[in-house]
PDB file of C-alpha atoms in Angstrom:
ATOM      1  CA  UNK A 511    -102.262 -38.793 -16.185  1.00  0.00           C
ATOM      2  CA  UNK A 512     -98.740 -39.348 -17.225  1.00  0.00           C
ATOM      3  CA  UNK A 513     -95.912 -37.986 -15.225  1.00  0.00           C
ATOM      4  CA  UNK A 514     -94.575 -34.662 -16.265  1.00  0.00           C
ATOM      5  CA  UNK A 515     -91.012 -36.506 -15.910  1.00  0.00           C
ATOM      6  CA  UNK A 516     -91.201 -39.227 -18.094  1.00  0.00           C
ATOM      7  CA  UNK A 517     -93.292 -36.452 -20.929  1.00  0.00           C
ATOM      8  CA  UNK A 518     -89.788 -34.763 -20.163  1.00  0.00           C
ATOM      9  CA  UNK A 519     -87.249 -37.819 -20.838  1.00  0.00           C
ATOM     10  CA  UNK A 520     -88.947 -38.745 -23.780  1.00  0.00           C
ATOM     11  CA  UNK A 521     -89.557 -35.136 -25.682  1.00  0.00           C
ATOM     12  CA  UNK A 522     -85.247 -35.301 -24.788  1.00  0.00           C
ATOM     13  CA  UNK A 523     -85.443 -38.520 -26.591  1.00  0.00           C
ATOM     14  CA  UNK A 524     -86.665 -37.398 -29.414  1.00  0.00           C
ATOM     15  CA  UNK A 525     -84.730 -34.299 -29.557  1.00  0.00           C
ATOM     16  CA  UNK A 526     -81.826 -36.294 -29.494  1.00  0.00           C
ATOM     17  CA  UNK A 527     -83.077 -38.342 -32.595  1.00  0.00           C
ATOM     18  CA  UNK A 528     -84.773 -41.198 -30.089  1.00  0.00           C
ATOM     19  CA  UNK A 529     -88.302 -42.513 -30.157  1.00  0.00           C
ATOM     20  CA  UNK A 530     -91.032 -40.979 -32.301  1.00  0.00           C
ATOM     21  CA  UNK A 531     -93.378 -38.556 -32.890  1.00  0.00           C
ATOM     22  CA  UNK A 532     -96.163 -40.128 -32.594  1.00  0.00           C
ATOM     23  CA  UNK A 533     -95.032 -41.952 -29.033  1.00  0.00           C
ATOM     24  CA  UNK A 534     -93.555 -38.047 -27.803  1.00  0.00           C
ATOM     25  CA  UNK A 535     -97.268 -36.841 -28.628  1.00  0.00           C
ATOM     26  CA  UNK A 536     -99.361 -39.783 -27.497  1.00  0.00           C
ATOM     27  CA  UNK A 537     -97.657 -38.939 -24.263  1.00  0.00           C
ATOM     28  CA  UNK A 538     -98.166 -35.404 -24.020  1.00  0.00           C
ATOM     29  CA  UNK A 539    -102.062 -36.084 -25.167  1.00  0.00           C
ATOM     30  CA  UNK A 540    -102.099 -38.008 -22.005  1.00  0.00           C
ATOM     31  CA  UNK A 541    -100.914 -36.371 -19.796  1.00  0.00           C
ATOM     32  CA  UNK A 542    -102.324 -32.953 -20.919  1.00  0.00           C
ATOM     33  CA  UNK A 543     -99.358 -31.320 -21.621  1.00  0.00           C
ATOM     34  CA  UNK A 544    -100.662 -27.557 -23.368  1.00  0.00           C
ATOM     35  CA  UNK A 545     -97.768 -25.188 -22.328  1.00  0.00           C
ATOM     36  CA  UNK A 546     -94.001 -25.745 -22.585  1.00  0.00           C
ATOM     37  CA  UNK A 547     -91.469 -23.902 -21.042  1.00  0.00           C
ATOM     38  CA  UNK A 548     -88.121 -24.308 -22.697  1.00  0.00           C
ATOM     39  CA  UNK A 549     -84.964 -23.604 -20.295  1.00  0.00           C
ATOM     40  CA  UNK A 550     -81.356 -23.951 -20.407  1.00  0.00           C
ATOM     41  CA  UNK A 551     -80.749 -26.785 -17.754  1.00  0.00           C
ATOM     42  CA  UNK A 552     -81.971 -28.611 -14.670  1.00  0.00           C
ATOM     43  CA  UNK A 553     -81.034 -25.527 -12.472  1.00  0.00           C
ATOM     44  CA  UNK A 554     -83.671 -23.724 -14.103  1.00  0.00           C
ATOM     45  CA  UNK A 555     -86.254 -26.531 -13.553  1.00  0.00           C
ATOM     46  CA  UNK A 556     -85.398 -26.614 -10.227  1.00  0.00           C
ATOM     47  CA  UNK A 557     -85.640 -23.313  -9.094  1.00  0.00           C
ATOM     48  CA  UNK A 558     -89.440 -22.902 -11.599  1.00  0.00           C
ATOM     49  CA  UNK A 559     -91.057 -26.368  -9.492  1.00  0.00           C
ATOM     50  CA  UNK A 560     -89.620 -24.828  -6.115  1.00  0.00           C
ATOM     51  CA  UNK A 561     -91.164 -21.341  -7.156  1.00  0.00           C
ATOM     52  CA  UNK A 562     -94.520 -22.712  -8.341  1.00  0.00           C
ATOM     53  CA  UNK A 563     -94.799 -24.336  -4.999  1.00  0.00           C
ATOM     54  CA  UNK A 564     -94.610 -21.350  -3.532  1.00  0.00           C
ATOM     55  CA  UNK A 565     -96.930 -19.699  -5.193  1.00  0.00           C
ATOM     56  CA  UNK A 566     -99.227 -22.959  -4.102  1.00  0.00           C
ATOM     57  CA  UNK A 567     -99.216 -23.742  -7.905  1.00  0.00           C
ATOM     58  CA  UNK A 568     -99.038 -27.618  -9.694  1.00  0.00           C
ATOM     59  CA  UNK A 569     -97.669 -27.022 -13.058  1.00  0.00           C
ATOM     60  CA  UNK A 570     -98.349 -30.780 -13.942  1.00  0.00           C
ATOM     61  CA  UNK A 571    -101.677 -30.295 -13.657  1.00  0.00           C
ATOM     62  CA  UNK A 572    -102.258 -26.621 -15.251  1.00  0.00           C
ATOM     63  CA  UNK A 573    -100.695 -28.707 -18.337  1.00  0.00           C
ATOM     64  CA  UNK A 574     -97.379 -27.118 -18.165  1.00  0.00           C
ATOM     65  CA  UNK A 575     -94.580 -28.601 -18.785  1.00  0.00           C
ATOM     66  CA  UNK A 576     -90.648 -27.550 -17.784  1.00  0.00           C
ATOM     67  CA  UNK A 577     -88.300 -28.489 -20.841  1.00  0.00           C
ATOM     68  CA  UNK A 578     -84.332 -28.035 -19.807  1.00  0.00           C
ATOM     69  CA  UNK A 579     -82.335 -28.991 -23.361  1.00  0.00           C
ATOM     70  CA  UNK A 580     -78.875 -28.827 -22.582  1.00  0.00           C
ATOM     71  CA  UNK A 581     -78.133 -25.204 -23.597  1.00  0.00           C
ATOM     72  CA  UNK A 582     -79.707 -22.545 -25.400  1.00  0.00           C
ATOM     73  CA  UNK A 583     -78.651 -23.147 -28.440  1.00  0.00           C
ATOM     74  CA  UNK A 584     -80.570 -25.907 -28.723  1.00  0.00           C
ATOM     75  CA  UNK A 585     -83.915 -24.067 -28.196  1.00  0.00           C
ATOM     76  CA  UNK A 586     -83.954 -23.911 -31.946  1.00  0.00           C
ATOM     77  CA  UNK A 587     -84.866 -27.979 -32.319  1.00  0.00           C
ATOM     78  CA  UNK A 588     -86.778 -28.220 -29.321  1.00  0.00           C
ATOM     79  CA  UNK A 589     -89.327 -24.864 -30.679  1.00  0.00           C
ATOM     80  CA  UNK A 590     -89.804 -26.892 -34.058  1.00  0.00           C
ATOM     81  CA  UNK A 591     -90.974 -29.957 -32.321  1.00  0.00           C
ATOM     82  CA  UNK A 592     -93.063 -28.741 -29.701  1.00  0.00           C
ATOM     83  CA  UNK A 593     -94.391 -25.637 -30.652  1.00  0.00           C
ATOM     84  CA  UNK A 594     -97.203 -24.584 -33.172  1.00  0.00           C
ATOM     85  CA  UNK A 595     -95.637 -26.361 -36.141  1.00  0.00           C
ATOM     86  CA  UNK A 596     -94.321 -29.528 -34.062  1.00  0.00           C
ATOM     87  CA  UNK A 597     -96.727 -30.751 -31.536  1.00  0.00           C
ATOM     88  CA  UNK A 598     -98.756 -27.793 -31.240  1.00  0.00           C
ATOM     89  CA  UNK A 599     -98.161 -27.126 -27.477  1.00  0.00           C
ATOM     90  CA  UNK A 600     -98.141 -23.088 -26.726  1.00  0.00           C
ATOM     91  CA  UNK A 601     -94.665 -22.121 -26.290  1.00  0.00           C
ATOM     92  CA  UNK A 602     -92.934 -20.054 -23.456  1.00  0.00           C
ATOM     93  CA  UNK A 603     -89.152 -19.838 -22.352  1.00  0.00           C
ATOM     94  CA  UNK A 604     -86.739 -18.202 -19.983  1.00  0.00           C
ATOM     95  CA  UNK A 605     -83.274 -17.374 -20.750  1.00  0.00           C
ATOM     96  CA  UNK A 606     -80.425 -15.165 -20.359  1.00  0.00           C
ATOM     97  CA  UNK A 607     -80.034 -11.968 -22.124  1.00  0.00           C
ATOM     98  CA  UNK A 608     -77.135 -13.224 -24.469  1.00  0.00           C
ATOM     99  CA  UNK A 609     -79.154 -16.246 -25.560  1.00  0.00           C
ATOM    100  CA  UNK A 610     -82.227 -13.753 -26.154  1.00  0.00           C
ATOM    101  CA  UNK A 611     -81.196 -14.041 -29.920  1.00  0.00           C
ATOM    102  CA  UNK A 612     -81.222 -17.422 -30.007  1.00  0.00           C
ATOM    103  CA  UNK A 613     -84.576 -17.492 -28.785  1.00  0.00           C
ATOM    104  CA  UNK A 614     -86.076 -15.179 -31.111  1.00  0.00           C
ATOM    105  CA  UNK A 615     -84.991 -16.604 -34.236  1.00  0.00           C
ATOM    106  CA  UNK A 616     -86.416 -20.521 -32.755  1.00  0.00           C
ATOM    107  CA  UNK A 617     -89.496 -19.175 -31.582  1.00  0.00           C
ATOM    108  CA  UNK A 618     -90.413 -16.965 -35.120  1.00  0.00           C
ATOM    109  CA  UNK A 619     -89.545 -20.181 -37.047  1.00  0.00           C
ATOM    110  CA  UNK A 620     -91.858 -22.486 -35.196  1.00  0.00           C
ATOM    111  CA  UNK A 621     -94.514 -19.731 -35.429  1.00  0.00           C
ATOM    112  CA  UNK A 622     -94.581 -18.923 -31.616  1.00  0.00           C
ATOM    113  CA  UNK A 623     -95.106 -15.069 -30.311  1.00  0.00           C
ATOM    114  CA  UNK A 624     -92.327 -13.863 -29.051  1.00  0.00           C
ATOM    115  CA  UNK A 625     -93.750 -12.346 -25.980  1.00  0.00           C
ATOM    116  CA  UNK A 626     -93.576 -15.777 -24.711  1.00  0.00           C
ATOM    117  CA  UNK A 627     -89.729 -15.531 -24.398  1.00  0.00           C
ATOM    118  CA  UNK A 628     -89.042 -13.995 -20.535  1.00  0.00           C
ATOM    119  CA  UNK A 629     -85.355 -12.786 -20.154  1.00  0.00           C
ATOM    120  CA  UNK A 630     -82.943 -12.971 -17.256  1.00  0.00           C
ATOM    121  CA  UNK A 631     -80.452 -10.093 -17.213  1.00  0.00           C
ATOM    122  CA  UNK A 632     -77.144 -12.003 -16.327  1.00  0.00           C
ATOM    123  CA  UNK A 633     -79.207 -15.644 -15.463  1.00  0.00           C
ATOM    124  CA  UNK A 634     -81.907 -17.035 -13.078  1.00  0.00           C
ATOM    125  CA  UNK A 635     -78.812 -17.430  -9.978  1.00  0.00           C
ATOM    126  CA  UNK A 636     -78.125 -13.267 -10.373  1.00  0.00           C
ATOM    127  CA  UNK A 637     -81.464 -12.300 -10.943  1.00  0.00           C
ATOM    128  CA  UNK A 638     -82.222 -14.879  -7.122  1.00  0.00           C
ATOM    129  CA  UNK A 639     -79.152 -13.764  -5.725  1.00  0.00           C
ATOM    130  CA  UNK A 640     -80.694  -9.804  -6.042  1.00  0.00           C
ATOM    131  CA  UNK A 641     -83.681 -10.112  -5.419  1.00  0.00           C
ATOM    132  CA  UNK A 642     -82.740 -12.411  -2.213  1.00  0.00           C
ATOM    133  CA  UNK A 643     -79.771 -10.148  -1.311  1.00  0.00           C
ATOM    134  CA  UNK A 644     -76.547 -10.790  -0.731  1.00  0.00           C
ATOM    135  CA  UNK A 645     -77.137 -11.660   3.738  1.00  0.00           C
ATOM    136  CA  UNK A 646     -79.919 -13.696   3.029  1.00  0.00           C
ATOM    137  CA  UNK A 647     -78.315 -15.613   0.301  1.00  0.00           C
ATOM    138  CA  UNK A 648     -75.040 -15.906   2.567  1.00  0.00           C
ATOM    139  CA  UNK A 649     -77.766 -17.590   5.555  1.00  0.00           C
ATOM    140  CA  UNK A 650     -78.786 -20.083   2.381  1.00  0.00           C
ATOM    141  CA  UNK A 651     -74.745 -21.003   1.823  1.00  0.00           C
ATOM    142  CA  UNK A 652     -74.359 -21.308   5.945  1.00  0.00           C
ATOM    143  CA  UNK A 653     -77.463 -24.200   6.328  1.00  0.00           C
ATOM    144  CA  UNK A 654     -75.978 -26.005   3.766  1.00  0.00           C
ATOM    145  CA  UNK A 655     -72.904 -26.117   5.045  1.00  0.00           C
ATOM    146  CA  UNK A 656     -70.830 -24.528   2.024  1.00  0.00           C
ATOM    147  CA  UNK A 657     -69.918 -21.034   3.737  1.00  0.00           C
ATOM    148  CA  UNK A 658     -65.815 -22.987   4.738  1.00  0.00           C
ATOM    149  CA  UNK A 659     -65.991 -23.703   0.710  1.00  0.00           C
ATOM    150  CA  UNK A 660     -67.634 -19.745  -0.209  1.00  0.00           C
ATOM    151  CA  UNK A 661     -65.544 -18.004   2.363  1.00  0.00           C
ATOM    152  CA  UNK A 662     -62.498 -19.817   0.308  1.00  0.00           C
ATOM    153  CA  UNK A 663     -63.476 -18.938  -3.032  1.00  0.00           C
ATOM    154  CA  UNK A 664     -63.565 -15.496  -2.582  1.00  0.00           C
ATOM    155  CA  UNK A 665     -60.061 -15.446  -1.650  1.00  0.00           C
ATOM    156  CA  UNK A 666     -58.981 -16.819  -4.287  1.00  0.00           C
ATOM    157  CA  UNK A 667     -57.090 -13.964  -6.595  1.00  0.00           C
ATOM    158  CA  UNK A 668     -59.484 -14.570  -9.492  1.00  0.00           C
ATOM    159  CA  UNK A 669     -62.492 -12.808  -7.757  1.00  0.00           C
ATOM    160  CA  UNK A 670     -60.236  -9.875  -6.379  1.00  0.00           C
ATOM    161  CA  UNK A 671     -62.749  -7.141  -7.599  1.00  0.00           C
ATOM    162  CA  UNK A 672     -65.562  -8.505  -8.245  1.00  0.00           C
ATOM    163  CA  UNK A 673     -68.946  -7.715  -6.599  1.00  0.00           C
ATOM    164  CA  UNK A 674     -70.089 -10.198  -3.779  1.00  0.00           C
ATOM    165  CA  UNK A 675     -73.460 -10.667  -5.812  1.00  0.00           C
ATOM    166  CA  UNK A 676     -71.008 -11.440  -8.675  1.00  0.00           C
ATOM    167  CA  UNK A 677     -69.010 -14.060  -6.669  1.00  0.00           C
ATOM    168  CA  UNK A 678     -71.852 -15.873  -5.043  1.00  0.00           C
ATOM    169  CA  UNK A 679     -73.172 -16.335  -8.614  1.00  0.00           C
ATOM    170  CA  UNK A 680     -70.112 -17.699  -9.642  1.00  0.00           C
ATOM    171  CA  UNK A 681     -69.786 -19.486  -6.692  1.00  0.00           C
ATOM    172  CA  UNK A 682     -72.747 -21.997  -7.995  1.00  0.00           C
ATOM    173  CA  UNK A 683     -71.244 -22.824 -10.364  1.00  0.00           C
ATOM    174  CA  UNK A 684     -68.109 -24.335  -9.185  1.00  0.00           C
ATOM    175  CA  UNK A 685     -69.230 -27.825  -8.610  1.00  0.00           C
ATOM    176  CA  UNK A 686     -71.499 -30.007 -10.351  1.00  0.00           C
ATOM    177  CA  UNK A 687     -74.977 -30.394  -9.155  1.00  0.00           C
ATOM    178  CA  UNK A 688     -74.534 -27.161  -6.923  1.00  0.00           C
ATOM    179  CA  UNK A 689     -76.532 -24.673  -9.486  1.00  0.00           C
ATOM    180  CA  UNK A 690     -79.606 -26.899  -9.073  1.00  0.00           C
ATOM    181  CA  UNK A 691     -79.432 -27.545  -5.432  1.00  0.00           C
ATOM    182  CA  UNK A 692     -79.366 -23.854  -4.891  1.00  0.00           C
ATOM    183  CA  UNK A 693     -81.803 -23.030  -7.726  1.00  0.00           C
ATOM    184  CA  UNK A 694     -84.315 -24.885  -5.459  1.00  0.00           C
ATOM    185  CA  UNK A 695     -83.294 -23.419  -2.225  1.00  0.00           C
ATOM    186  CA  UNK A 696     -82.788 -19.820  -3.058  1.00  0.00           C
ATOM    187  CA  UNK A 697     -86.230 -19.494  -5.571  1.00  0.00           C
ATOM    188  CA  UNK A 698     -87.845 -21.640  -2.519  1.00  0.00           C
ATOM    189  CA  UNK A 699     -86.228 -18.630  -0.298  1.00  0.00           C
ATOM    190  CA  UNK A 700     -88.063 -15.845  -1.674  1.00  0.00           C
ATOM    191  CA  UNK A 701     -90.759 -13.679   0.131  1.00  0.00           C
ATOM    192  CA  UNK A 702     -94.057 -13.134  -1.319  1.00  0.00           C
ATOM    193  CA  UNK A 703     -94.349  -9.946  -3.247  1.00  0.00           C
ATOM    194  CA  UNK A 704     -90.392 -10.669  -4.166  1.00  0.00           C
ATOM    195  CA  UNK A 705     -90.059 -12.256  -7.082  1.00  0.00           C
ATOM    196  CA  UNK A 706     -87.828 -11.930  -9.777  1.00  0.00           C
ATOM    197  CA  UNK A 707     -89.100  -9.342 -12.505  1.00  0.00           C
ATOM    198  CA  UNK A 708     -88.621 -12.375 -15.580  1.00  0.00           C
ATOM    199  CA  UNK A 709     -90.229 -15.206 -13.038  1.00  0.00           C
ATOM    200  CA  UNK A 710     -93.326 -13.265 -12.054  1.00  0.00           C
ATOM    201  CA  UNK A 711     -93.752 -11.937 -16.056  1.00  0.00           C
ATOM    202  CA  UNK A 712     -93.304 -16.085 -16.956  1.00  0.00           C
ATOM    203  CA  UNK A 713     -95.914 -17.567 -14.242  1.00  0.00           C
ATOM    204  CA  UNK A 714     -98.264 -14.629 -14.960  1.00  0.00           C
ATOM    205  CA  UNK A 715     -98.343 -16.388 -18.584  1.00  0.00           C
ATOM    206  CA  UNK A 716     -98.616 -20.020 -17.473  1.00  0.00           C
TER     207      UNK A 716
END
């Protein structure tokens, strides 16, 4: 069976004009590929393969594959080649409510349902943060050894006001690579029973 990875590298490939069709779906043949799930970035990935393993789930081998593509507003290529009128492969996605439009209009154009299309209201890190809480979250910051760096930021003027939910969201985002470290560690924090209303909707469909 081919590694979901390297399925994942080359479908960017080709997105980005790369390889061919006929490599991208000799690939996903292989490896058994039936289900993508289109998402923003690799902070999303992160945080659905740290959630799947805790709910004792292997997406590679229940044929699902996690697609990040750079931003939302590419959804629009990546639906036409993977989904029914591309590749075939069933189509899901998580996004944010703002890129909800751009969802719908990729998904009725490649001919997918749009009930497949599971919506965060701010993004995945808010929807986390809240469902975590702000304490538990702040623990999370601690063991890594950013609470100096967090306890800094929200000094700083520019988050005067804002809600400490609000700041710790923004907080991952202030250095690169941080949104996907704590993706994985605060969807890998959650309690059974406590999942995020859009995650729990999404893996009921997979």
């Amino acid at each position: 069976m081919t590694d979901t990875g390297i399925i994942r590298d080359a479908v960017t490939g080709w997105a980005e004009g790369h390889g061919s069709d006929g490599a991208v779906r000799g690939l996903v043949e292989e490896g058994g590929v039936r289900t993508a799930v289109l998402v923003e970035g690799p902070s999303d990935l992160a945080a659905l393969e740290a959630l799947a393993a805790r709910f004792g789930r292997t997406l590679d081998a229940e044929g699902v594959c996690v697609v990040p593509m750079g931003g939302a507003m590419n959804v629009g290529r990546y639906a036409g080649l993977l989904g029914p009128q591309g590749l075939g492969l069933r189509l899901t996605g998580l996004c944010d409510a703002r890129e909800r439009p751009y969802y719908d209009r990729a998904f009725a154009r490649a001919g997918a349902p749009a009930d497949g299309i599971f919506v965060c209201v701010a993004d995945l890190e808010e929807e986390l943060i809240r469902v975590l809480g702000v304490p538990k979250t702040e623990e999370i910051i601690e063991a890594e050894g950013d609470l100096t760096p967090w306890r800094t930021f929200t000094r700083q003027p520019a988050q005067s006001g804002r809600s400490r939910q609000d700041q710790m969201r923004r907080f991952l985002g202030t250095r690169k690579g941080r949104k996907i470290r704590y993706g994985h560690l605060l969807a890998g924090a959650l309690e059974p029973g406590r999942t995020p209303a859009p995650l729990e909707a999404l893996f009921s469909r997979l």
